[in-house]
XYZ file of C-alpha atoms in Angstrom:
741
model
C -14.559 37.104 111.028
C -15.460 33.932 109.069
C -14.474 30.683 110.614
C -12.368 28.852 108.861
C -11.460 24.732 107.561
C -8.509 23.289 106.762
C -6.952 20.135 106.902
C -4.210 19.715 103.932
C -1.076 19.614 106.800
C 0.077 17.001 108.578
C -0.203 19.851 112.054
C -3.977 19.892 111.141
C -5.978 20.350 114.500
C -6.635 17.188 116.660
C -5.520 15.820 113.450
C -9.117 15.990 111.819
C -9.250 19.832 110.607
C -8.540 23.660 111.819
C -11.393 25.191 112.623
C -12.546 28.829 113.936
C -10.303 31.855 113.382
C -6.873 30.726 112.774
C -4.987 27.494 111.805
C -2.347 25.670 113.539
C 0.236 27.495 111.621
C -1.168 31.185 112.312
C -2.527 31.578 109.349
C -5.800 33.300 110.174
C -9.231 32.566 108.763
C -9.677 34.846 106.906
C -6.655 34.285 104.879
C -7.412 30.505 104.894
C -10.874 31.669 102.675
C -9.632 33.573 100.398
C -6.793 30.995 99.874
C -10.463 28.997 98.955
C -11.555 32.035 97.345
C -8.570 31.824 95.122
C -8.939 27.745 94.244
C -12.355 28.909 93.238
C -11.241 31.043 90.918
C -8.482 29.085 89.510
C -11.252 26.228 88.851
C -12.978 28.870 86.828
C -9.915 29.426 85.035
C -9.461 25.910 84.129
C -13.176 25.604 82.796
C -12.429 28.889 80.764
C -9.422 27.663 79.398
C -10.720 24.285 78.281
C -13.445 25.577 76.831
C -11.239 27.582 74.715
C -9.212 24.402 73.692
C -12.417 22.736 72.738
C -13.244 25.284 70.235
C -8.736 26.155 68.788
C -6.882 23.672 70.365
C -3.840 25.693 69.153
C -4.381 28.340 71.335
C -1.786 29.518 73.850
C -2.477 30.824 77.637
C 1.223 31.832 78.725
C -0.219 34.021 80.727
C -2.894 31.563 82.761
C -0.471 28.878 82.596
C 1.884 31.205 84.961
C -1.281 32.475 87.049
C -2.082 28.539 87.876
C 1.342 28.169 89.123
C 1.929 30.897 91.128
C -2.194 30.579 92.495
C -1.783 27.214 93.164
C 1.808 27.767 94.702
C 0.265 30.602 97.138
C -2.320 28.615 98.678
C 0.380 25.883 100.077
C 0.853 26.137 103.857
C 3.445 28.482 104.944
C 3.633 30.792 101.675
C 1.425 33.111 102.207
C -0.048 35.072 105.241
C -1.205 38.412 102.992
C -4.479 38.690 102.094
C -4.416 41.937 100.132
C -1.868 39.381 97.656
C -4.473 36.765 97.836
C -6.982 39.363 97.147
C -5.166 40.902 94.145
C -4.294 37.307 92.882
C -8.014 36.646 92.294
C -8.508 39.696 90.795
C -5.742 39.007 88.124
C -7.257 35.288 87.980
C -10.895 36.603 87.192
C -9.746 38.781 84.520
C -7.253 36.407 82.795
C -10.014 34.354 82.594
C -13.021 36.753 81.083
C -10.639 37.758 78.612
C -10.787 33.818 77.487
C -14.153 32.818 77.847
C -16.673 35.685 79.355
C -19.183 34.321 81.763
C -17.758 31.726 82.915
C -18.306 30.788 86.566
C -15.943 29.974 89.705
C -16.185 27.347 91.804
C -17.224 27.391 95.524
C -14.179 24.752 97.445
C -16.792 24.350 100.206
C -18.742 22.053 98.262
C -15.120 19.531 98.355
C -15.117 19.868 101.673
C -18.740 19.456 102.350
C -18.902 16.356 99.939
C -19.190 12.339 101.037
C -16.338 11.155 102.920
C -14.698 9.343 99.982
C -15.224 11.593 97.475
C -14.006 14.570 99.533
C -10.900 12.381 100.503
C -9.788 11.908 96.976
C -10.491 15.151 95.601
C -8.427 16.399 98.426
C -5.521 14.319 96.918
C -5.657 15.670 93.884
C -6.093 19.236 94.612
C -3.120 18.704 97.532
C -1.624 17.071 94.952
C -1.378 19.610 92.348
C -0.759 22.415 94.567
C 2.498 20.427 95.714
C 3.139 20.335 92.154
C 2.604 23.722 91.489
C 5.831 24.432 93.693
C 8.334 22.264 91.031
C 7.068 23.452 88.070
C 6.926 26.999 89.343
C 10.889 26.331 90.297
C 11.280 25.042 86.911
C 9.327 27.609 85.108
C 11.866 30.640 87.292
C 14.686 28.748 85.243
C 12.560 28.965 81.598
C 11.915 25.491 81.633
C 8.333 24.533 81.047
C 6.371 21.136 79.870
C 3.243 21.627 78.210
C 2.263 18.369 79.331
C 2.330 19.146 83.032
C 0.783 22.743 82.117
C -2.107 20.911 80.517
C -2.958 18.454 83.602
C -3.509 21.550 85.820
C -6.477 22.465 83.667
C -7.564 19.023 83.722
C -7.352 18.240 87.288
C -8.937 21.484 88.642
C -11.659 21.097 86.230
C -12.582 17.235 87.043
C -12.352 17.818 91.247
C -15.339 20.697 90.532
C -17.565 18.123 88.517
C -19.320 14.895 88.977
C -17.466 12.154 89.097
C -17.400 8.506 90.781
C -15.096 7.345 93.154
C -12.613 5.039 90.399
C -12.421 8.023 88.411
C -10.921 9.867 90.647
C -9.002 7.229 91.846
C -7.564 7.256 88.744
C -6.948 11.005 88.530
C -4.766 10.830 92.075
C -2.665 7.974 90.351
C -2.609 9.979 87.114
C -1.541 13.305 89.384
C 1.593 11.440 90.502
C 2.709 10.767 87.272
C 2.612 13.591 86.126
C 4.393 15.228 88.831
C 7.242 12.551 88.252
C 7.321 14.274 84.547
C 7.226 17.597 86.727
C 9.975 16.462 88.764
C 12.226 15.397 86.060
C 12.017 18.389 84.799
C 12.977 20.366 87.216
C 15.802 18.270 87.844
C 16.903 19.374 84.436
C 16.195 22.914 85.179
C 18.248 23.330 88.430
C 21.208 21.254 86.703
C 21.019 22.603 83.018
C 21.504 25.968 84.950
C 23.587 25.983 87.752
C 25.541 22.075 86.888
C 25.326 18.786 88.268
C 25.794 18.790 92.481
C 28.930 17.934 93.817
C 29.299 16.244 97.586
C 29.810 19.269 99.838
C 30.964 19.879 103.301
C 28.799 22.603 104.688
C 29.821 24.606 108.258
C 27.198 25.947 111.170
C 29.772 28.201 112.241
C 28.642 32.220 111.222
C 31.460 34.340 110.590
C 31.928 37.634 112.304
C 30.798 40.562 110.043
C 27.668 41.440 108.151
C 25.751 38.176 106.469
C 21.848 37.421 104.919
C 20.166 34.198 105.767
C 18.233 32.783 102.658
C 15.622 30.756 102.953
C 12.984 28.582 101.024
C 13.825 26.768 97.834
C 14.656 29.158 95.156
C 17.921 28.602 93.649
C 17.088 31.288 90.897
C 16.778 33.990 93.607
C 19.553 32.534 95.648
C 22.248 33.805 92.434
C 20.485 36.473 92.346
C 21.615 37.981 95.259
C 24.926 36.248 95.438
C 25.780 38.446 92.329
C 24.102 41.549 94.039
C 26.102 40.914 97.184
C 29.505 39.927 95.529
C 32.746 42.343 97.042
C 30.237 44.222 99.174
C 31.844 42.388 102.436
C 28.568 40.394 103.302
C 28.732 36.611 103.502
C 25.833 34.679 102.137
C 24.163 31.779 104.384
C 21.490 29.069 103.543
C 18.504 28.030 105.682
C 16.415 24.712 105.904
C 15.692 23.620 102.748
C 18.300 26.317 100.997
C 21.187 23.721 101.998
C 21.691 22.571 98.980
C 22.384 25.149 97.315
C 25.716 24.712 98.864
C 26.831 21.431 96.365
C 25.764 23.650 93.176
C 29.270 24.210 91.351
C 27.717 27.850 89.781
C 26.814 28.554 92.963
C 29.862 27.417 94.614
C 31.995 29.759 92.572
C 30.651 32.189 95.244
C 33.635 33.032 97.506
C 30.520 34.796 99.951
C 28.545 31.704 100.107
C 29.649 30.340 103.444
C 27.511 28.369 104.971
C 24.119 26.845 107.311
C 22.532 29.057 109.369
C 20.374 26.557 112.275
C 18.451 23.865 111.543
C 15.308 22.644 110.156
C 12.548 25.215 108.694
C 9.996 25.118 112.493
C 12.877 26.230 114.611
C 13.178 29.685 112.596
C 10.603 31.707 115.729
C 13.357 30.762 118.175
C 16.796 30.638 116.171
C 16.115 33.790 114.246
C 15.347 35.415 117.788
C 17.882 38.811 117.502
C 19.305 37.943 114.582
C 21.751 40.316 113.829
C 21.189 39.996 110.129
C 18.521 40.230 108.042
C 16.702 36.988 106.465
C 15.459 36.468 103.308
C 11.966 34.416 102.285
C 12.207 32.949 98.592
C 9.231 30.076 99.364
C 8.041 28.448 101.956
C 7.876 27.286 105.048
C 7.560 30.892 106.880
C 5.868 30.851 109.922
C 4.688 33.882 111.911
C 7.402 36.350 112.457
C 7.914 37.573 116.138
C 8.828 40.764 117.352
C 12.195 40.409 117.947
C 13.063 39.724 113.889
C 10.277 41.200 112.177
C 11.989 44.475 110.534
C 14.825 41.867 109.705
C 12.444 39.955 107.452
C 11.964 40.572 103.615
C 9.785 38.233 101.221
C 9.877 37.577 97.290
C 8.412 35.558 94.895
C 4.968 34.269 95.801
C 5.488 34.651 99.641
C 4.161 37.377 101.505
C 3.272 38.751 105.053
C 1.903 41.200 105.951
C 3.867 44.968 107.178
C 7.208 43.053 105.825
C 9.379 44.163 102.755
C 8.646 42.287 99.539
C 10.767 42.173 96.780
C 9.161 42.802 93.680
C 9.733 41.057 90.332
C 13.016 43.403 89.431
C 15.092 41.722 92.026
C 16.634 44.446 94.032
C 17.824 43.155 96.929
C 19.175 46.907 98.114
C 16.988 46.847 101.489
C 18.030 43.289 102.508
C 21.520 45.002 101.625
C 21.496 47.624 103.144
C 20.053 45.922 106.417
C 22.807 43.427 106.314
C 25.301 46.705 106.239
C 23.517 47.972 109.170
C 23.196 45.387 111.257
C 26.884 44.609 110.879
C 26.264 40.776 111.999
C 28.108 38.831 115.087
C 31.347 40.623 116.214
C 32.660 37.851 116.544
C 32.587 33.888 115.288
C 29.278 32.736 115.983
C 29.390 28.502 116.760
C 25.774 27.012 115.867
C 25.218 23.212 116.048
C 22.530 20.719 114.380
C 19.786 19.096 116.268
C 22.329 16.322 117.317
C 24.985 18.768 118.592
C 27.299 18.334 115.022
C 29.305 21.552 113.562
C 28.928 20.592 110.043
C 27.046 18.685 107.676
C 27.481 17.469 104.235
C 25.194 18.230 101.295
C 25.645 17.588 97.424
C 24.979 13.450 96.963
C 22.446 14.006 93.249
C 22.112 11.649 91.377
C 25.138 12.618 89.662
C 27.492 11.814 92.040
C 26.199 8.781 93.426
C 25.989 7.192 90.173
C 29.499 7.978 89.660
C 30.046 5.474 92.484
C 27.940 2.711 91.077
C 31.023 0.048 89.912
C 32.320 0.309 93.642
C 28.916 0.451 95.561
C 28.201 -2.545 93.194
C 31.120 -4.010 94.643
C 30.283 -3.424 98.278
C 27.020 -5.131 97.666
C 28.549 -8.292 96.135
C 30.926 -8.756 99.118
C 28.190 -8.335 101.600
C 29.427 -4.951 103.202
C 25.829 -2.937 101.971
C 22.848 -4.614 102.768
C 19.877 -2.790 103.052
C 18.899 0.553 101.959
C 16.934 3.285 103.743
C 14.936 6.552 102.535
C 14.757 8.028 105.822
C 13.063 11.446 106.406
C 11.034 13.829 104.494
C 8.957 17.200 105.739
C 9.936 18.113 109.208
C 7.837 19.671 111.719
C 6.991 20.485 115.421
C 4.515 18.160 116.474
C 5.196 15.097 118.283
C 6.546 11.814 117.325
C 9.578 13.295 114.813
C 12.315 12.023 116.887
C 11.491 8.719 115.754
C 12.939 9.426 112.685
C 16.574 10.524 114.295
C 16.252 7.020 116.408
C 15.768 4.732 113.113
C 18.604 6.472 111.801
C 20.867 5.576 115.010
C 19.283 2.196 115.400
C 20.271 1.550 111.455
C 22.685 -1.350 111.471
C 26.245 -0.399 110.420
C 26.120 -2.663 107.059
C 23.192 -0.015 105.776
C 23.133 3.147 103.629
C 20.642 6.125 104.493
C 19.647 8.541 101.018
C 18.029 11.850 103.306
C 16.163 14.306 100.916
C 14.280 17.729 102.450
C 14.136 19.116 106.034
C 13.337 15.950 107.555
C 17.237 15.879 106.622
C 18.007 18.023 110.240
C 16.416 15.232 112.307
C 19.983 13.525 111.560
C 22.170 15.252 108.896
C 24.847 16.094 111.993
C 25.294 12.433 113.315
C 28.927 11.049 112.142
C 27.246 7.292 111.533
C 30.774 6.511 109.937
C 31.176 5.021 106.745
C 31.575 2.072 104.043
C 34.408 1.829 102.083
C 34.609 5.649 101.957
C 30.977 5.688 101.261
C 29.685 7.987 103.762
C 26.655 5.772 105.325
C 24.089 9.197 105.031
C 23.950 10.634 101.756
C 21.715 14.175 101.424
C 20.408 14.202 98.189
C 19.032 18.089 98.087
C 15.680 19.396 98.625
C 12.415 17.968 98.668
C 12.499 19.666 94.914
C 15.343 16.971 94.322
C 13.086 13.719 94.612
C 13.862 12.857 91.637
C 17.470 12.261 92.701
C 16.289 9.512 94.539
C 14.017 8.535 91.354
C 17.131 7.578 89.635
C 19.108 5.785 91.994
C 16.486 3.623 92.142
C 15.956 3.006 89.465
C 19.478 2.043 88.169
C 19.923 -0.301 91.213
C 17.012 -2.088 89.740
C 17.997 -2.044 86.202
C 21.475 -4.145 87.377
C 19.633 -6.711 89.628
C 17.154 -7.148 87.251
C 13.959 -6.269 89.411
C 11.810 -4.002 90.114
C 11.953 -1.543 93.177
C 9.738 -3.424 95.378
C 11.756 -6.210 95.126
C 15.046 -4.449 95.916
C 16.375 -4.111 100.220
C 15.099 -0.731 100.144
C 12.873 0.811 102.446
C 11.450 4.038 102.435
C 10.873 5.732 106.012
C 9.229 9.229 105.475
C 7.629 11.572 107.222
C 5.411 14.529 105.358
C 4.484 17.803 106.458
C 2.569 19.975 103.306
C 1.227 19.851 99.931
C 5.022 18.865 97.692
C 5.030 15.916 100.229
C 1.323 14.452 99.163
C 1.809 15.249 95.181
C 5.700 12.791 95.939
C 3.523 9.880 97.829
C 1.401 10.038 94.967
C 3.703 9.500 92.344
C 5.100 6.480 94.660
C 2.081 5.120 94.370
C 1.698 5.847 90.821
C 4.665 3.928 90.006
C 4.016 1.285 91.927
C 5.460 1.579 95.234
C 4.645 -0.555 98.385
C 5.622 -1.167 102.080
C 6.246 2.214 102.229
C 6.557 3.305 105.882
C 4.276 7.210 106.947
C 4.470 8.940 109.713
C 4.222 10.878 111.921
C 0.382 10.790 111.588
C -1.759 9.614 108.857
C -3.177 12.335 107.007
C -6.452 13.577 108.320
C -7.845 13.846 104.220
C -7.727 10.363 103.605
C -10.674 8.870 104.313
C -10.715 5.528 105.902
C -11.848 3.315 102.718
C -9.698 5.172 101.024
C -6.686 4.164 103.361
C -7.902 0.602 103.070
C -7.208 0.741 99.213
C -3.650 2.157 100.037
C -3.248 -0.480 102.580
C -4.598 -3.548 100.189
C -2.804 -2.410 96.968
C 0.371 -0.663 98.220
C 0.693 -1.909 102.050
C 1.442 1.501 102.885
C 2.160 1.547 106.552
C 2.010 4.271 109.923
C 5.561 4.176 112.007
C 4.897 2.631 115.260
C 7.996 2.232 117.294
C 11.468 1.393 116.066
C 11.743 -1.464 117.224
C 8.941 -2.591 115.596
C 9.485 -1.355 112.502
C 12.967 -2.320 112.297
C 11.828 -5.906 113.219
C 9.328 -6.049 110.667
C 12.442 -4.350 107.522
C 14.198 -7.563 108.896
C 11.598 -10.121 108.489
C 10.882 -9.113 104.945
C 14.120 -9.488 104.218
C 14.669 -12.669 105.798
C 11.885 -13.946 103.516
C 13.797 -12.080 100.551
C 17.017 -14.310 101.095
C 15.254 -17.632 101.347
C 13.815 -17.001 97.812
C 15.344 -15.562 94.735
C 15.765 -11.989 95.388
C 18.334 -10.899 92.031
C 19.177 -8.375 95.105
C 19.561 -10.761 98.082
C 21.453 -13.175 95.888
C 24.384 -10.683 94.911
C 27.185 -12.612 95.544
C 25.814 -14.460 92.098
C 26.255 -11.271 89.894
C 28.680 -11.257 87.412
C 30.876 -8.685 86.158
C 28.202 -8.027 83.539
C 26.293 -7.733 85.991
C 29.043 -4.869 87.508
C 29.463 -3.280 84.329
C 25.589 -2.438 83.540
C 25.801 -0.744 86.925
C 28.754 1.696 85.656
C 26.540 1.877 82.617
C 23.989 3.093 84.610
C 26.114 5.875 85.963
C 26.735 7.538 82.880
C 23.281 7.144 81.440
C 21.207 6.678 84.424
C 18.207 7.930 82.007
C 18.590 4.299 80.669
C 17.262 3.033 83.836
C 14.030 4.153 82.903
C 13.520 2.022 80.106
C 10.853 -0.844 80.242
C 10.642 -0.145 84.068
C 7.978 -1.070 86.246
C 7.483 0.127 89.772
C 10.129 2.781 90.968
C 10.994 3.460 94.305
C 11.970 6.304 96.546
C 11.444 9.698 96.697
C 10.001 12.093 98.809
C 11.929 13.967 101.442
C 14.707 13.338 104.055
C 17.560 13.626 105.823
C 21.637 14.549 105.997
C 24.986 13.503 105.191
C 27.135 13.529 108.456
C 29.411 11.089 108.402
C 32.676 13.033 107.991
C 33.550 14.996 104.716
C 36.606 13.153 104.325
C 34.504 10.360 103.337
C 32.042 12.390 101.461
C 35.261 13.367 99.280
C 36.881 10.153 99.302
C 33.074 8.848 97.696
C 32.980 11.387 95.470
C 36.696 11.494 93.904
C 36.106 7.445 93.560
C 33.060 8.518 91.037
C 35.535 11.644 89.396
C 38.152 9.095 89.007
C 36.510 6.073 87.054
C 35.082 8.687 84.661
C 38.415 9.871 84.275
C 39.856 6.427 83.877
C 37.064 5.756 81.444
C 37.769 8.810 79.487
C 41.366 8.138 79.055
C 40.284 4.859 77.682
C 38.523 6.993 75.318
C 40.988 8.899 74.235
C 43.464 6.203 73.649
C 40.722 4.412 71.246
C 41.096 8.223 69.573
C 44.688 7.756 69.442
C 44.488 4.928 66.911
C 41.864 5.764 64.714
C 43.361 7.072 60.601
C 45.956 10.161 60.484
C 43.401 12.481 59.590
C 41.356 11.967 63.079
C 44.288 12.179 65.182
C 45.553 15.573 63.432
C 41.798 17.035 63.724
C 42.535 15.649 67.835
C 45.539 17.097 67.899
C 44.693 20.640 66.356
C 41.129 20.684 68.707
C 39.013 19.693 66.780
C 36.598 16.854 67.206
C 36.807 13.437 65.815
C 33.747 12.282 63.977
C 32.813 10.210 66.334
C 33.116 12.276 69.276
C 31.075 15.361 70.132
C 31.671 18.442 73.189
C 28.666 18.251 75.559
C 27.540 21.526 77.288
C 29.549 20.266 80.134
C 32.614 20.759 78.187
C 33.432 17.192 78.115
C 34.699 15.661 74.487
C 32.781 12.195 74.544
C 32.570 9.308 71.977
C 29.416 7.722 73.648
C 25.763 8.318 73.256
C 25.954 9.753 76.923
C 28.528 12.172 78.344
C 30.603 10.680 80.368
C 31.523 13.456 83.204
C 27.863 14.745 83.628
C 25.691 12.068 82.214
C 23.438 14.228 79.902
C 22.301 12.783 76.387
C 24.038 12.930 72.867
C 21.762 15.751 71.395
C 20.375 14.799 67.935
C 22.088 16.449 64.966
C 20.241 19.948 64.329
C 18.665 20.175 60.485
C 18.098 23.385 59.223
C 14.332 24.221 59.251
C 13.341 21.406 62.158
C 9.985 22.097 63.445
C 7.845 20.074 66.005
C 4.177 19.064 64.769
C 1.401 19.764 67.336
C 0.699 15.971 67.167
C 4.498 15.517 68.774
C 6.332 14.494 65.467
C 9.848 16.451 64.489
C 9.803 17.462 60.893
C 11.697 19.448 58.183
C 9.970 19.789 55.262
C 6.672 21.907 54.753
C 4.009 18.712 56.044
C 4.119 16.856 59.065
C 5.016 13.214 58.429
C 2.874 11.734 60.812
C -0.135 13.659 60.697
C 0.093 16.091 57.280
C -0.342 19.665 59.066
C 1.765 21.962 57.765
C 4.793 23.780 58.901
C 4.142 26.903 61.318
C 4.167 30.216 59.794
C 7.448 31.783 59.505
C 7.296 34.753 60.920
C 8.145 32.103 63.988
C 11.209 31.405 66.524
C 13.898 28.985 66.156
C 15.151 27.420 68.987
C 18.764 26.430 69.771
C 17.542 23.363 69.406
C 16.383 23.556 66.113
C 12.607 23.835 66.758
C 10.575 26.459 64.638
C 8.174 27.188 67.973
C 5.560 30.731 68.078
C 4.839 30.597 71.327
C 6.555 32.011 74.334
C 8.641 28.441 74.938
C 10.169 25.702 72.736
C 7.688 22.958 72.506
C 11.171 20.426 72.286
C 12.901 21.582 74.651
C 10.907 23.821 76.963
C 13.005 26.787 76.617
C 12.166 30.773 76.903
C 11.820 32.805 73.489
C 14.312 35.131 73.356
C 13.267 38.901 73.146
C 15.635 41.694 71.899
C 18.601 39.473 73.010
C 22.121 41.008 72.743
C 24.787 39.477 70.237
C 26.956 37.090 71.703
C 30.257 36.259 70.665
C 32.208 33.224 73.254
C 34.729 35.841 75.165
C 36.978 32.500 75.713
C 37.294 31.165 72.240
C 35.561 33.493 69.928
C 33.024 31.009 68.867
C 29.489 32.903 67.268
C 26.467 31.410 67.568
C 24.769 30.545 63.775
C 22.126 32.924 65.306
C 24.255 35.431 67.861
C 20.645 36.666 69.354
C 19.962 33.041 70.649
C 23.284 31.300 71.772
C 23.284 27.525 73.847
C 23.946 28.270 77.379
C 27.444 26.535 76.990
C 29.885 27.333 73.721
C 30.280 23.993 72.115
C 33.854 24.499 71.339
C 35.416 25.215 74.993
C 32.316 24.766 77.196
C 32.247 28.544 79.025
C 29.329 29.281 79.760
C 27.704 32.615 78.077
C 27.114 35.096 80.192
C 27.641 39.289 80.413
C 31.065 39.035 79.312
C 29.824 37.565 75.645
C 27.810 40.463 74.261
C 29.516 42.112 71.093
């Protein structure tokens, strides 16, 4: 067996690199080498695509796009341990490469590992960032959301790491990787909220009820939804595990009564927590650990996850084997209590950007009153390496006038703690998966807009842990946005050279964690220095009512905070909300009440309009100034007060998007003069005429052989009955199988 080399995760051997016959993650050397070969094949495919594009800029590569996402995701730590599936994927990539542009050579990734230290470091940052970003893009792709700019960058980045480039060129590409990942995370946020609704604060029990059940791990909400549908009415309860916990906050998943609670804690404890479990476990994505004998007959994989001798659920997504195993195992004979790492019996999730920003006015009041002094983002990827108790201790040491935002599996270090609340706002706010890092970004941007400063000026501290490549690309996003003063641990990445680290320290003041006491002291010193100066946030007592209103506007239009922003802050992964569900519910209800009050005011204003408008409203029709959002709310502003969605632009018949990006309605583009696409294209629900598989304006997937639809609630029919919107514009009811004519 040929020896391996891998240093992409935090727990790499001796913090320098896994070598020999196996890695710390349990991956054997031949598997690691096949994954390197797959990476080299993906670089070859990228070369072929970019050569083809040079000859034909309008060429599309739908299958290549899918292979790039699947291939890069497959190489992430703890995703795929099965040589056969990797070899099959290598073959698919090579076939597609030769079809696009024959005689293109693949790349030997060992050239990267053997390169000059700083070049190796920068190329590794790009490659690992691309792997992490592919995971986010893959989840959006599963929900039929794509972004051409994101897809194009995968080809650019892969080709670049196999090219001769200077350190300056590579450093610029490192930051561009972070920049594009920001766009990718935004896409995934739209995909998740657009499909399953905006998350709401939800208390999740850790006790497993008696009877048959299935544990679902990973990150893929689409797979979770399909399993919930297939198990409905079968007497089988569904429990989330690790990063699947935030599924409980999504309205379209919450509606399934058999989605009961959460099993266990973070991914690294699965071998002990799954020991002799009387139920099957379904892995939808990472993080799978080597499977032990005591439960190996009950583990199933799907999507890109693969492990030798385990049953794999293919693209048909028929979970019958999992369901049959659950009925066979029968579950626990009595209710089975479990606890979090700190002994808590419940956790709370669902504090995504919509829920937090709906309480923006209340948060501003607390800041003005001096009741909220600092905000921490604590956590990130969890892992088994020593030193991760730091994050639990840090949360405990955080002063009572501070809030703690959390993301990802690092939440399990603290999400069952009861740290109290501040006037109804829980001090621990779990914002979701690592996939949900965009939520934290939105909140940070809204705060920065209100206080007319950059995120670096806010009393906001990022105390982050990392493990794998999705965390790497989020870190790159933070750097690309100019975020400084990040505390990172438990160790520094082995693939970051001394010189590259020096650049990060000099430009971003990124630091390795030390002790809780020492780091808290440094934070307090920085805060004191800001107070003595003219920091807008620290001088919150001088805020006017107009400033408070600006924050409330950011709640109904969180996207507005992005306009003109210079330097963001927040992201990565972290941990939970354990201040009691009463506080969580109060927090959420306050935001809902604010929104309802705003809607009532709008309705009163509408009542004062002309008699004609009043009559239209009374008959259930919209006024000229109002519009109906996809969530069902009737509003009058530019943004929905219920979900924050932007008012759609009026759809003009025959509208189409040019390759230059401009929108047009005539035969030629007004910007570049290009002709309108051929009439054999298809029209998206947004009005854009397209020819590829996905809409080039909104990313929606082209319908194929779609049935005719008619709203089963109000009878409304789309202009194109084969291509309905996701929600009825008249009553807000979702289009599903019940609407098929």
